[in-house]
Tab-separated table of C-alpha atoms in Angstrom:
chain	number	residue	atom	x	y	z
J	1	MET	CA	25.565	-4.740	26.785
J	2	THR	CA	24.400	-2.933	23.887
J	3	VAL	CA	21.465	-1.405	23.251
J	4	ALA	CA	20.889	-3.524	20.061
J	5	LEU	CA	21.355	-6.719	21.607
J	6	LEU	CA	19.349	-5.823	24.701
J	7	ALA	CA	17.226	-5.383	22.277
J	8	LEU	CA	17.600	-8.397	20.554
J	9	LEU	CA	16.999	-10.242	23.526
J	10	ALA	CA	13.858	-8.229	24.284
J	11	ALA	CA	11.417	-10.307	26.580
J	12	PRO	CA	7.598	-11.002	25.138
J	13	PRO	CA	5.341	-8.616	26.523
J	14	ALA	CA	3.327	-9.259	29.982
J	15	PRO	CA	0.527	-10.118	29.677
J	16	ALA	CA	-2.088	-6.979	30.113
J	17	THR	CA	-5.377	-6.087	31.737
J	18	LEU	CA	-8.272	-5.580	29.786
J	19	VAL	CA	-11.134	-3.189	30.525
J	20	LEU	CA	-14.551	-4.034	29.954
J	21	PRO	CA	-16.884	-1.631	29.255
J	22	PHE	CA	-19.159	-0.822	32.195
J	23	ASP	CA	-22.787	-2.120	32.486
J	24	PRO	CA	-25.540	0.176	34.269
J	25	VAL	CA	-27.179	-1.045	37.198
J	26	GLU	CA	-30.428	0.174	35.867
J	27	ALA	CA	-30.562	1.456	31.674
J	28	ASN	CA	-31.357	5.192	32.052
J	29	PRO	CA	-30.193	6.903	28.665
J	30	GLU	CA	-29.485	10.045	30.000
J	31	HIS	CA	-26.534	8.199	31.625
J	32	VAL	CA	-25.349	5.803	28.741
J	33	TRP	CA	-22.261	7.688	28.209
J	34	VAL	CA	-21.128	7.310	32.460
J	35	GLY	CA	-19.717	2.879	32.051
J	36	PRO	CA	-17.602	3.873	28.487
J	37	ALA	CA	-15.926	6.867	30.144
J	38	ALA	CA	-15.540	5.131	33.314
J	39	SER	CA	-14.000	2.371	31.786
J	40	GLU	CA	-11.558	4.502	29.233
J	41	LEU	CA	-10.483	6.784	32.510
J	42	LEU	CA	-9.697	3.455	34.669
J	43	ALA	CA	-7.735	1.627	31.798
J	44	ARG	CA	-5.746	5.456	31.038
J	45	GLY	CA	-5.104	5.163	35.373
J	46	LEU	CA	-4.059	1.361	35.278
J	47	ALA	CA	-1.501	2.687	32.208
J	48	VAL	CA	-0.257	5.952	34.697
J	49	ALA	CA	0.575	2.931	36.998
J	50	GLY	CA	2.940	1.135	34.869
J	51	VAL	CA	-0.039	-1.620	34.293
J	52	PRO	CA	-0.479	-3.301	30.841
J	53	VAL	CA	-3.271	-2.555	29.544
J	54	ALA	CA	-5.948	-3.442	26.784
J	55	GLY	CA	-8.592	-0.752	26.592
J	56	ARG	CA	-11.599	-0.121	24.377
J	57	ALA	CA	-9.979	0.889	20.547
J	58	GLU	CA	-7.712	-2.583	21.239
J	59	ARG	CA	-10.852	-4.566	22.463
J	60	LEU	CA	-12.975	-3.314	19.653
J	61	ARG	CA	-11.195	-4.181	17.261
J	62	ALA	CA	-10.297	-7.952	18.639
J	63	GLN	CA	-14.435	-8.312	18.711
J	64	ALA	CA	-14.333	-6.774	15.005
J	65	ALA	CA	-11.510	-9.957	14.021
J	66	LEU	CA	-13.497	-12.577	16.117
J	67	GLU	CA	-16.559	-11.202	13.907
J	68	LEU	CA	-18.232	-10.672	17.708
J	69	PRO	CA	-21.048	-8.060	17.421
J	70	GLN	CA	-21.176	-4.945	18.950
J	71	VAL	CA	-23.756	-5.960	22.189
J	72	SER	CA	-23.017	-6.678	26.066
J	73	LEU	CA	-20.682	-9.142	26.557
J	74	THR	CA	-21.060	-12.796	27.806
J	75	ARG	CA	-18.543	-13.972	30.109
J	76	ALA	CA	-17.217	-16.604	27.626
J	77	THR	CA	-16.800	-13.648	25.334
J	78	SER	CA	-15.062	-12.052	27.002
J	79	LEU	CA	-12.871	-14.486	27.658
J	80	ARG	CA	-12.453	-14.718	24.173
J	81	ILE	CA	-11.292	-11.274	23.627
J	82	ALA	CA	-9.141	-11.228	26.473
J	83	GLU	CA	-7.213	-14.861	25.068
J	84	ALA	CA	-6.848	-12.953	21.602
J	85	LEU	CA	-4.996	-9.671	23.363
J	86	GLY	CA	-2.552	-11.789	25.558
J	87	ALA	CA	-4.677	-10.557	28.164
J	88	ASN	CA	-4.657	-12.562	31.584
J	89	ARG	CA	-6.815	-10.422	33.946
J	90	LEU	CA	-10.320	-8.876	33.091
J	91	VAL	CA	-11.703	-5.864	34.748
J	92	THR	CA	-15.796	-5.842	34.880
J	93	GLY	CA	-18.409	-3.499	36.518
J	94	THR	CA	-21.257	-1.934	36.948
J	95	TYR	CA	-22.417	2.202	37.387
J	96	ALA	CA	-25.354	3.322	39.097
J	97	VAL	CA	-26.632	7.009	39.291
J	98	GLN	CA	-28.883	7.707	41.806
J	99	GLY	CA	-29.300	11.604	41.783
J	100	ALA	CA	-26.641	13.329	41.594
J	101	GLN	CA	-24.350	10.055	42.824
J	102	LEU	CA	-21.923	7.813	40.960
J	103	THR	CA	-21.584	4.611	41.870
J	104	LEU	CA	-17.999	1.979	40.697
J	105	SER	CA	-18.057	-1.096	41.613
J	106	LEU	CA	-15.794	-3.391	39.815
J	107	ARG	CA	-14.463	-6.613	40.090
J	108	LEU	CA	-11.149	-8.417	38.551
J	109	LEU	CA	-11.616	-11.481	36.733
J	110	ASP	CA	-8.403	-13.463	36.505
J	111	ALA	CA	-8.469	-15.747	33.259
J	112	GLU	CA	-6.285	-18.559	33.727
J	113	ARG	CA	-8.207	-19.502	37.231
J	114	ALA	CA	-11.573	-18.013	36.150
J	115	SER	CA	-11.941	-16.837	39.635
J	116	LEU	CA	-13.789	-13.548	40.753
J	117	SER	CA	-12.510	-11.051	43.470
J	118	SER	CA	-14.310	-9.596	45.314
J	119	PRO	CA	-15.957	-6.196	44.206
J	120	ILE	CA	-13.944	-3.140	44.649
J	121	VAL	CA	-16.528	0.377	45.250
J	122	ALA	CA	-16.063	3.914	44.794
J	123	SER	CA	-19.088	6.399	44.882
J	124	GLY	CA	-18.874	10.047	44.639
J	125	PRO	CA	-20.572	13.148	43.557
J	126	LEU	CA	-21.090	12.004	39.381
J	127	GLU	CA	-19.066	15.160	38.367
J	128	THR	CA	-15.709	13.807	39.888
J	129	LEU	CA	-15.836	10.227	37.947
J	130	SER	CA	-12.514	11.946	36.766
J	131	ASP	CA	-11.186	11.482	40.228
J	132	LEU	CA	-13.369	8.001	41.001
J	133	ALA	CA	-12.339	6.579	37.713
J	134	HIS	CA	-8.239	7.259	38.595
J	135	GLY	CA	-8.933	6.714	41.888
J	136	VAL	CA	-10.213	3.072	41.940
J	137	ALA	CA	-7.346	2.323	39.419
J	138	TRP	CA	-5.368	2.435	42.118
J	139	ASP	CA	-6.771	-0.306	43.829
J	140	VAL	CA	-6.869	-2.317	40.457
J	141	ALA	CA	-3.216	-1.504	40.047
J	142	LEU	CA	-2.204	-2.874	43.243
J	143	ALA	CA	-3.737	-6.291	43.154
J	144	SER	CA	-1.890	-6.461	39.659
J	145	SER	CA	0.564	-9.211	38.781
J	146	THR	CA	2.491	-5.985	37.855
J	147	PRO	CA	2.365	-3.583	40.728
J	148	PRO	CA	2.304	0.364	40.471
J	149	GLY	CA	5.901	1.586	39.266
J	150	MET	CA	5.421	5.109	41.778
J	151	SER	CA	4.219	5.831	45.051
J	152	ARG	CA	0.488	6.732	45.897
J	153	ALA	CA	1.220	10.308	46.538
J	154	ALA	CA	2.984	10.531	42.658
J	155	PHE	CA	0.332	8.869	41.178
J	156	PHE	CA	-2.495	10.852	42.055
J	157	SER	CA	-0.643	13.801	41.605
J	158	ARG	CA	-1.206	12.697	37.779
J	159	ARG	CA	-4.699	12.636	37.753
J	160	PRO	CA	-6.752	14.445	34.843
J	161	SER	CA	-7.489	18.023	35.293
J	162	LEU	CA	-10.532	17.770	33.471
J	163	SER	CA	-14.045	19.391	33.584
J	164	PHE	CA	-17.412	17.281	33.498
J	165	GLU	CA	-18.593	19.175	30.364
J	166	ALA	CA	-15.558	17.472	28.726
J	167	VAL	CA	-15.792	13.621	30.201
J	168	LYS	CA	-19.154	13.818	29.481
J	169	ALA	CA	-18.412	14.959	26.093
J	170	TYR	CA	-16.069	12.332	25.897
J	171	GLY	CA	-18.360	9.915	27.263
J	172	ARG	CA	-21.002	10.709	24.614
J	173	SER	CA	-18.451	10.344	21.709
J	174	LEU	CA	-17.551	6.881	23.076
J	175	ALA	CA	-21.888	5.869	23.448
J	176	ALA	CA	-22.290	7.331	19.792
J	177	HIS	CA	-23.308	5.043	17.164
J	178	ARG	CA	-22.515	7.268	14.365
J	179	ALA	CA	-18.994	7.836	13.065
J	180	ALA	CA	-20.069	11.805	12.691
J	181	ALA	CA	-21.238	12.114	15.921
J	182	ARG	CA	-18.548	10.349	17.322
J	183	LEU	CA	-15.801	12.791	15.528
J	184	ARG	CA	-18.472	16.107	16.121
J	185	LEU	CA	-18.305	14.857	19.861
J	186	VAL	CA	-15.196	13.764	20.787
J	187	ARG	CA	-13.899	17.406	18.895
J	188	ASP	CA	-16.177	19.222	21.653
J	189	ALA	CA	-14.384	17.369	24.881
J	190	LEU	CA	-11.102	18.694	23.265
J	191	ASN	CA	-12.774	22.182	22.961
J	192	LEU	CA	-13.729	22.081	26.089
J	193	ALA	CA	-10.086	20.609	27.433
J	194	PRO	CA	-7.343	20.846	25.129
J	195	GLN	CA	-4.993	18.844	27.631
J	196	PHE	CA	-8.001	15.334	27.113
J	197	HIS	CA	-5.183	13.540	25.659
J	198	GLU	CA	-6.491	10.492	25.915
J	199	ALA	CA	-9.532	12.566	23.777
J	200	ARG	CA	-7.213	13.195	21.484
J	201	LEU	CA	-6.003	9.837	20.804
J	202	THR	CA	-9.471	8.944	19.899
J	203	LEU	CA	-9.854	11.672	17.560
J	204	GLY	CA	-6.240	10.976	16.511
J	205	GLN	CA	-7.864	6.921	16.024
J	206	LEU	CA	-11.293	7.882	14.204
J	207	LEU	CA	-9.650	10.393	11.937
J	208	ARG	CA	-7.265	8.054	10.591
J	209	GLU	CA	-10.299	5.080	10.301
J	210	ALA	CA	-12.103	7.490	8.657
J	211	GLY	CA	-8.975	7.478	5.821
J	212	GLU	CA	-8.094	10.647	6.769
J	213	PHE	CA	-4.189	10.288	7.285
J	214	SER	CA	-2.592	13.510	7.584
J	215	ALA	CA	-5.401	15.014	9.729
J	216	ALA	CA	-4.975	12.024	11.714
J	217	TYR	CA	-1.291	12.545	11.818
J	218	GLU	CA	-1.236	16.180	12.889
J	219	THR	CA	-3.687	15.470	15.683
J	220	LEU	CA	-2.036	12.648	17.234
J	221	ASN	CA	1.278	15.248	16.982
J	222	ARG	CA	-0.538	17.364	19.758
J	223	ILE	CA	0.027	14.748	22.413
J	224	PRO	CA	3.526	15.864	24.502
J	225	ALA	CA	5.940	12.955	24.912
J	226	ASP	CA	5.750	12.713	28.606
J	227	VAL	CA	1.704	11.568	29.130
J	228	PRO	CA	1.194	7.532	29.010
J	229	GLU	CA	-0.579	8.075	25.621
J	230	ALA	CA	2.223	9.145	23.945
J	231	ARG	CA	3.700	5.657	22.497
J	232	ALA	CA	0.277	5.057	21.300
J	233	ALA	CA	0.262	8.432	19.319
J	234	ARG	CA	3.457	8.036	17.916
J	235	TYR	CA	2.664	4.517	16.937
J	236	LEU	CA	-0.595	5.490	15.216
J	237	GLN	CA	1.446	8.046	13.278
J	238	GLY	CA	3.547	5.455	12.162
J	239	VAL	CA	0.592	4.103	10.584
J	240	ALA	CA	-0.595	7.200	9.001
J	241	LEU	CA	2.398	8.094	7.640
J	242	LEU	CA	2.705	4.106	5.902
J	243	GLU	CA	-0.966	4.643	4.397
J	244	VAL	CA	0.169	8.106	2.606
J	245	GLY	CA	3.291	6.728	1.053
J	246	ARG	CA	5.828	8.796	3.592
J	247	TYR	CA	7.800	5.648	4.023
J	248	HIS	CA	11.245	7.213	4.816
J	249	ASP	CA	9.639	9.106	7.506
J	250	ALA	CA	8.050	6.208	8.918
J	251	SER	CA	11.309	4.002	9.229
J	252	ARG	CA	12.869	6.815	11.168
J	253	LEU	CA	9.663	6.979	13.366
J	254	TYR	CA	9.183	3.239	14.111
J	255	GLY	CA	13.024	2.917	14.487
J	256	SER	CA	13.238	5.583	17.428
J	257	LEU	CA	10.180	3.535	18.767
J	258	ALA	CA	12.354	-0.002	18.784
J	259	GLU	CA	15.095	2.357	20.273
J	260	GLY	CA	12.269	2.454	23.313
J	261	GLU	CA	11.410	-0.876	23.643
J	262	VAL	CA	11.257	-3.758	20.855
J	263	THR	CA	7.870	-5.436	19.607
J	264	PRO	CA	6.778	-7.579	16.541
J	265	ALA	CA	4.723	-4.825	15.830
J	266	VAL	CA	7.204	-1.764	15.469
J	267	LEU	CA	9.551	-3.926	14.031
J	268	ASN	CA	6.725	-4.930	11.101
J	269	ASN	CA	5.782	-1.232	10.439
J	270	GLU	CA	9.734	-0.691	10.428
J	271	ALA	CA	9.929	-3.503	7.802
J	272	LEU	CA	7.085	-2.416	5.715
J	273	ALA	CA	8.650	1.263	5.298
J	274	VAL	CA	12.023	0.010	4.357
J	275	LEU	CA	10.743	-2.407	2.095
J	276	ARG	CA	9.028	0.560	0.081
J	277	SER	CA	11.476	3.371	0.796
J	278	PRO	CA	14.049	4.105	-1.919
J	279	GLU	CA	15.563	6.141	0.925
J	280	ASP	CA	16.676	3.292	3.059
J	281	ASP	CA	19.152	0.608	3.239
J	282	GLY	CA	19.164	-2.854	4.883
J	283	ARG	CA	16.722	-5.614	4.308
J	284	ALA	CA	13.106	-5.453	5.595
J	285	SER	CA	13.085	-9.218	5.901
J	286	ASP	CA	16.397	-8.640	8.519
J	287	LEU	CA	13.458	-6.719	10.428
J	288	LEU	CA	10.547	-9.157	9.771
J	289	ARG	CA	12.947	-12.415	11.242
J	290	ARG	CA	12.738	-10.540	14.413
J	291	ALA	CA	9.005	-9.705	14.245
J	292	VAL	CA	8.557	-13.387	13.349
J	293	ASP	CA	11.155	-15.026	16.000
J	294	MET	CA	8.886	-12.439	18.378
J	295	ALA	CA	5.597	-14.066	17.379
J	296	PRO	CA	6.143	-16.886	15.328
J	297	ALA	CA	2.148	-18.073	15.133
J	298	HIS	CA	1.835	-14.699	13.828
J	299	ALA	CA	-0.264	-15.337	10.248
J	300	ASP	CA	0.411	-11.611	9.251
J	301	LEU	CA	4.427	-11.384	10.078
J	302	LEU	CA	5.029	-15.024	8.801
J	303	PHE	CA	2.941	-13.320	5.136
J	304	ASN	CA	5.000	-10.163	5.637
J	305	LEU	CA	8.326	-11.892	5.643
J	306	GLY	CA	7.016	-14.111	2.509
J	307	TRP	CA	6.519	-11.284	0.793
J	308	ALA	CA	8.980	-9.220	1.479
J	309	LEU	CA	11.542	-12.392	1.080
J	310	LEU	CA	9.817	-12.513	-2.801
J	311	VAL	CA	10.269	-8.538	-3.482
J	312	GLU	CA	13.914	-9.375	-2.724
J	313	GLY	CA	14.216	-12.007	-4.741
J	314	ASP	CA	14.543	-15.098	-1.978
J	315	ALA	CA	11.831	-17.034	-3.539
J	316	GLU	CA	12.938	-20.207	-1.880
J	317	GLY	CA	12.567	-18.345	1.536
J	318	ALA	CA	9.481	-16.730	0.688
J	319	GLU	CA	8.272	-20.162	-0.337
J	320	PHE	CA	8.559	-21.717	3.432
J	321	SER	CA	7.637	-18.322	4.571
J	322	MET	CA	4.373	-18.553	2.916
J	323	ARG	CA	3.340	-21.932	3.643
J	324	GLU	CA	4.126	-21.154	7.341
J	325	ALA	CA	1.177	-18.509	6.398
J	326	VAL	CA	-0.852	-21.028	4.906
J	327	ARG	CA	-0.729	-23.150	8.076
J	328	HIS	CA	-1.645	-21.125	10.232
J	329	ALA	CA	-4.409	-19.392	7.634
J	330	PRO	CA	-5.558	-21.609	5.518
J	331	LEU	CA	-8.392	-19.031	4.340
J	332	ASP	CA	-5.916	-16.148	3.647
J	333	PRO	CA	-6.094	-15.671	-0.353
J	334	GLN	CA	-3.422	-13.478	-0.383
J	335	ALA	CA	-0.835	-16.121	0.813
J	336	ARG	CA	-2.185	-18.952	-1.364
J	337	VAL	CA	-1.331	-16.182	-3.987
J	338	VAL	CA	2.282	-15.051	-3.256
J	339	LEU	CA	2.941	-19.025	-2.072
J	340	ALA	CA	1.875	-19.592	-5.513
J	341	TRP	CA	4.199	-16.864	-7.313
J	342	ALA	CA	6.969	-17.786	-5.166
J	343	LEU	CA	6.454	-21.733	-6.629
J	344	ARG	CA	6.899	-20.551	-10.062
J	345	ARG	CA	9.812	-18.610	-9.640
J	346	GLN	CA	11.372	-21.750	-8.742
J	347	GLY	CA	10.176	-23.603	-11.373
J	348	GLY	CA	8.453	-26.091	-9.271
J	349	ALA	CA	5.938	-28.676	-10.030
J	350	GLU	CA	4.197	-27.497	-7.038
J	351	TYR	CA	2.821	-24.920	-8.920
J	352	ASP	CA	-0.060	-26.104	-10.652
J	353	SER	CA	-1.483	-27.652	-7.344
J	354	ALA	CA	-0.517	-24.594	-5.779
J	355	TRP	CA	-2.585	-22.232	-8.269
J	356	LYS	CA	-5.315	-24.281	-7.935
J	357	ALA	CA	-5.395	-23.778	-4.543
J	358	VAL	CA	-6.192	-20.118	-5.746
J	359	VAL	CA	-8.713	-20.462	-7.957
J	360	ALA	CA	-10.516	-22.799	-5.070
J	361	LEU	CA	-10.301	-20.841	-2.080
J	362	ALA	CA	-9.587	-17.180	-3.810
J	363	PRO	CA	-11.125	-16.655	-7.524
J	364	VAL	CA	-11.118	-12.919	-7.100
J	365	TYR	CA	-7.132	-13.455	-7.704
J	366	GLN	CA	-7.238	-16.112	-10.538
J	367	THR	CA	-5.702	-13.718	-13.117
J	368	LEU	CA	-2.505	-13.024	-11.223
J	369	THR	CA	-0.657	-15.873	-12.972
J	370	ARG	CA	2.529	-13.915	-13.096
J	371	PRO	CA	3.906	-12.376	-10.347
J	372	ASP	CA	3.109	-8.837	-9.770
J	373	LEU	CA	5.816	-7.172	-6.708
J	374	THR	CA	4.329	-3.704	-7.494
J	375	ARG	CA	1.583	-4.583	-5.764
J	376	HIS	CA	0.834	-3.348	-2.322
J	377	PHE	CA	-0.324	-6.704	-0.350
J	378	GLU	CA	2.616	-5.784	2.796
J	379	ARG	CA	0.104	-5.587	6.081
J	380	ILE	CA	0.315	-2.779	8.463
J	381	VAL	CA	0.109	-3.862	11.583
J	382	PRO	CA	-2.636	-0.862	13.316
J	383	ALA	CA	-2.260	-1.594	16.889
J	384	GLU	CA	1.362	-1.963	18.820
J	385	ARG	CA	-1.082	-5.103	20.723
J	386	LEU	CA	-1.078	-8.376	18.535
J	387	LEU	CA	-4.025	-10.258	18.385
J	388	ASP	CA	-4.109	-13.560	18.005
J	389	LEU	CA	-6.907	-15.519	17.018
J	390	ASP	CA	-5.274	-19.323	17.754
J	391	ARG	CA	-6.077	-20.028	13.555
J	392	GLY	CA	-2.980	-21.817	13.986
J	393	GLY	CA	-4.648	-24.142	16.240
J	394	ARG	CA	-7.247	-25.307	13.551
J	395	SER	CA	-6.834	-27.790	10.846
J	396	GLU	CA	-7.784	-27.396	7.446
J	397	ALA	CA	-10.641	-30.413	7.850
J	398	GLU	CA	-11.486	-27.639	11.335
J	399	VAL	CA	-11.919	-24.629	8.883
J	400	ALA	CA	-13.492	-26.240	6.041
J	401	ALA	CA	-16.590	-27.760	9.347
J	402	GLY	CA	-16.527	-23.934	10.288
J	403	LEU	CA	-16.852	-23.155	6.262
J	404	VAL	CA	-20.095	-25.513	6.600
J	405	GLY	CA	-21.718	-24.116	9.553
J	406	LYS	CA	-21.515	-20.429	7.617
J	407	ALA	CA	-23.001	-21.724	4.359
J	408	GLN	CA	-25.990	-23.394	6.422
J	409	ARG	CA	-27.068	-20.172	7.866
J	410	LEU	CA	-26.364	-18.874	4.736
J	411	VAL	CA	-28.925	-21.215	3.136
J	412	ARG	CA	-31.416	-20.625	6.170
J	413	THR	CA	-31.027	-16.707	4.814
J	414	GLY	CA	-31.734	-17.637	1.652
J	415	ASP	CA	-27.937	-16.023	0.249
J	416	LEU	CA	-27.834	-20.025	-1.998
J	417	PRO	CA	-24.546	-18.483	-4.325
J	418	GLY	CA	-22.885	-17.208	-0.884
J	419	ALA	CA	-23.816	-20.962	0.460
J	420	LEU	CA	-21.850	-22.149	-2.458
J	421	ALA	CA	-19.174	-20.358	-2.510
J	422	GLU	CA	-18.214	-21.335	1.542
J	423	LEU	CA	-18.983	-25.017	0.670
J	424	THR	CA	-16.595	-25.050	-2.614
J	425	ARG	CA	-13.672	-23.627	-0.444
J	426	ALA	CA	-14.478	-26.157	2.211
J	427	ALA	CA	-14.784	-28.714	0.096
J	428	TYR	CA	-11.070	-27.501	-1.158
J	429	LEU	CA	-10.000	-27.562	2.414
J	430	ASP	CA	-11.132	-31.058	3.225
J	431	PRO	CA	-12.170	-32.984	-0.123
J	432	TYR	CA	-13.358	-36.467	1.318
J	433	ALA	CA	-15.247	-34.872	3.810
J	434	SER	CA	-18.961	-36.587	3.573
J	435	GLY	CA	-20.464	-33.484	5.171
J	436	VAL	CA	-19.143	-31.282	2.898
J	437	HIS	CA	-20.056	-33.282	0.039
J	438	THR	CA	-23.511	-33.143	1.121
J	439	GLN	CA	-24.330	-29.731	1.729
J	440	LEU	CA	-22.910	-29.349	-1.410
J	441	ALA	CA	-25.468	-31.389	-3.134
J	442	ARG	CA	-28.292	-29.943	-1.344
J	443	VAL	CA	-27.032	-26.267	-2.658
J	444	HIS	CA	-26.989	-27.312	-6.417
J	445	ARG	CA	-30.370	-29.020	-5.784
J	446	ALA	CA	-32.177	-26.356	-4.233
J	447	ARG	CA	-30.878	-24.068	-6.811
J	448	GLY	CA	-32.415	-27.163	-9.976
J	449	ASP	CA	-28.614	-27.714	-10.883
J	450	ARG	CA	-29.761	-31.618	-10.640
J	451	GLU	CA	-26.783	-33.191	-12.553
J	452	LEU	CA	-24.281	-31.238	-10.213
J	453	ALA	CA	-26.305	-32.083	-7.337
J	454	LEU	CA	-26.244	-36.320	-8.109
J	455	ASN	CA	-21.801	-35.596	-8.391
J	456	GLU	CA	-21.839	-34.371	-4.906
J	457	LEU	CA	-23.962	-37.011	-3.330
J	458	ARG	CA	-21.976	-39.744	-5.092
J	459	MET	CA	-18.632	-38.590	-3.825
J	460	ALA	CA	-20.072	-38.179	-0.311
J	461	LEU	CA	-21.166	-42.016	-0.558
J	462	TRP	CA	-18.239	-42.683	-2.350
J	463	SER	CA	-16.136	-41.266	1.116
J	464	ARG	CA	-18.858	-42.457	3.692
J	465	GLU	CA	-21.853	-45.238	2.911
J	466	ASP	CA	-25.328	-43.820	4.462
J	467	PRO	CA	-28.990	-45.284	3.536
J	468	ALA	CA	-30.197	-41.664	4.196
J	469	LEU	CA	-27.704	-40.553	1.717
J	470	ARG	CA	-28.369	-43.023	-1.178
J	471	ALA	CA	-31.678	-43.161	-0.249
J	472	GLU	CA	-31.406	-39.018	-0.912
J	473	LEU	CA	-29.567	-39.559	-4.621
J	474	ALA	CA	-32.828	-42.055	-4.963
J	475	ALA	CA	-34.836	-39.241	-4.890
J	476	VAL	CA	-32.905	-36.567	-6.917
J	477	LEU	CA	-32.539	-39.320	-9.412
J	478	LYS	CA	-36.438	-39.098	-9.774
J	479	GLU	CA	-36.284	-35.660	-9.686
J	480	ALA	CA	-34.198	-35.851	-12.996
J	481	GLY	CA	-36.398	-38.246	-14.916
J	482	ARG	CA	-33.708	-41.106	-14.283
J	483	THR	CA	-36.168	-43.406	-13.079
J	484	ALA	CA	-34.468	-46.997	-13.405
J	485	GLU	CA	-32.086	-45.496	-11.493
J	486	ALA	CA	-33.550	-43.787	-8.546
J	487	ARG	CA	-35.318	-47.342	-7.898
J	488	VAL	CA	-31.947	-49.308	-8.246
J	489	GLU	CA	-31.042	-46.909	-5.439
J	490	ALA	CA	-33.650	-47.306	-3.760
J	491	GLU	CA	-34.031	-51.314	-3.663
J	492	LYS	CA	-30.340	-50.626	-2.383
J	493	VAL	CA	-31.631	-48.346	0.694
J	494	LEU	CA	-34.116	-50.915	1.801
J	495	LYS	CA	-31.947	-53.822	2.380
J	496	ALA	CA	-29.677	-52.024	4.163
J	497	ASP	CA	-32.681	-49.990	6.353
J	498	PRO	CA	-35.994	-51.728	5.038
J	499	GLY	CA	-38.290	-48.624	6.914
J	500	ASN	CA	-36.402	-45.522	4.869
J	501	GLU	CA	-40.057	-43.855	3.940
J	502	THR	CA	-37.754	-41.912	1.310
J	503	ALA	CA	-36.881	-45.174	-0.928
J	504	ARG	CA	-40.092	-46.496	-0.269
J	505	LYS	CA	-41.570	-43.298	-1.642
J	506	VAL	CA	-39.436	-43.285	-4.659
J	507	LEU	CA	-40.461	-47.540	-5.657
J	508	GLN	CA	-43.995	-46.682	-5.147
J	509	SER	CA	-43.930	-43.614	-7.392
J	510	PRO	CA	-44.947	-44.377	-11.022
C-alpha cells in the first residue's frame, strides 16, 4: 500500500491526556512558579513516553475559546476544556514546598467514567523538580491507554538535563501575567540552558502571539528534529510563514509534516498556502475536502472549504459548504457574508434573504455586497490539535437564548447599546421567541424609545399571550401619553388576572 493511500486512510487522533496546572497546598508567592513548571515538565515527559498530551498552550487556547477566565479551574470547567481538546483523561495535582523539599501529588481523572485514581506521589529536593516531574510522568504513562513506546531505562535516559535556575526562570515565565515579563524570563531560561527545547517552543509561541512572526520562525528553527517538541515547532513555523506571506515555503513545510502524519490541521494550513501561492499547482479545495472528511463538524474547516471553492469558481460547492459552516456556527459573520456571495454568484432568489442575515448578524460587513475574493478570509489553524467547541450541537434557538443571557448581563452593567446589539442578533435567529422580544422591549424602554418598545411588546404578545406582558404594554402606552389605549389593555389584563397591580395602577392613575 502506498504512503499516499495510507495517509488517506489515516485514523482519527488518539484521545489525549490533558495536564492541568498544579495547585499549591499552601499559597506562597515565592513558590508560585513551581506548579506551572512541574505541570509543563510532566507534559513533556508524557510526550517522550509517546502519550498524546495536551499541555498548557492548548489548554489556554481552549479556555479562551470557551470564554473561561484564567483562574483556578473547577472540576466542571476542567472537563469542558478536556472535551474541547478531545482529551479523555486529565492529570490534576498539588505541590507542597516545605523548606528545601518538594512533594508532588497527582491524580488521574477519567473524563468518560468520571472516576478518580488514587494519588501518585513523588518527593525530593526542590532543586530536582525537573527529575521528579519526568519520573512521575512514567507512572502516569503506565496508567495510560497508550502504553509507553520505550523501556523504562530508555525513558529515563531522555530526561532533560537542566539547571535548577533555568527551570525556575521558566516556571516564573509561565506564572507571569505581563507579556514582556514572560518573554524576558523565558529568554533567561534559555540563556541558562540553551538545550531547553520546551522553553524555546514557549518562546516561539510568545513571539508569534506578539506578532513577531519572523523572530518566531528563527527561534523555532533552532529546535532539533529528534526531540519531542520538534513537530509542534515545525507546525508553528508554518503558521509564521503563512502570517508573513511565504506561502510556497509554508506549503512545502506542511506537505513534509503530512508525510509523517496526516491531520486535519496540517491539511488545512497546507491548503491555505496553496490557495494563495502562485507557485503551487493543485486545488486547495482537494486538501480541504480531506481535512473535512477527518473532522466533518469543524466549523473553520467547513468555512475554509467553502471559501476555497468560491475562490476557485465553484459557487454551488461553496454554498453547500457554507451552509454547513453556518449550521455549526450560526453567529459566524464571515460565513454569512461568503454564503451570500456564493448565492449571488449563482443568481438565485435566496440571495436577498441571505443578505438580510448579514445585515442583522454582521452589520460591519453590510457594505460588501459584491464578492471580493482578494480578501484573506481564510482561517489559519494555530495549533495541530483541533478544538471541538460543540457549536454544531446547538440549534439557532439555543444560540439565541445564549445571546439573551449575554444581553441581560450587559444590561446589569449599564451597557444598553451592547445589549441591544445582542438582542437584535437573537431576534434574527429566533424571530418568534416571546422572551427575545420582551427583552428588546425593556432595553428600548430603558433607552427612552417607547414606540420601539411598544412594537416589541406587541410582537411578544403575538408569540405568546401573557397578562403580565400585556400589563407592561399598558404601562408603556401610559408613559407615551396614549391613555385611552393603555386603559383598554389594562382592562383586558384585569379580566384574565384580577389581581394584577400594574394594570390596576394604569386604570387608577389620571
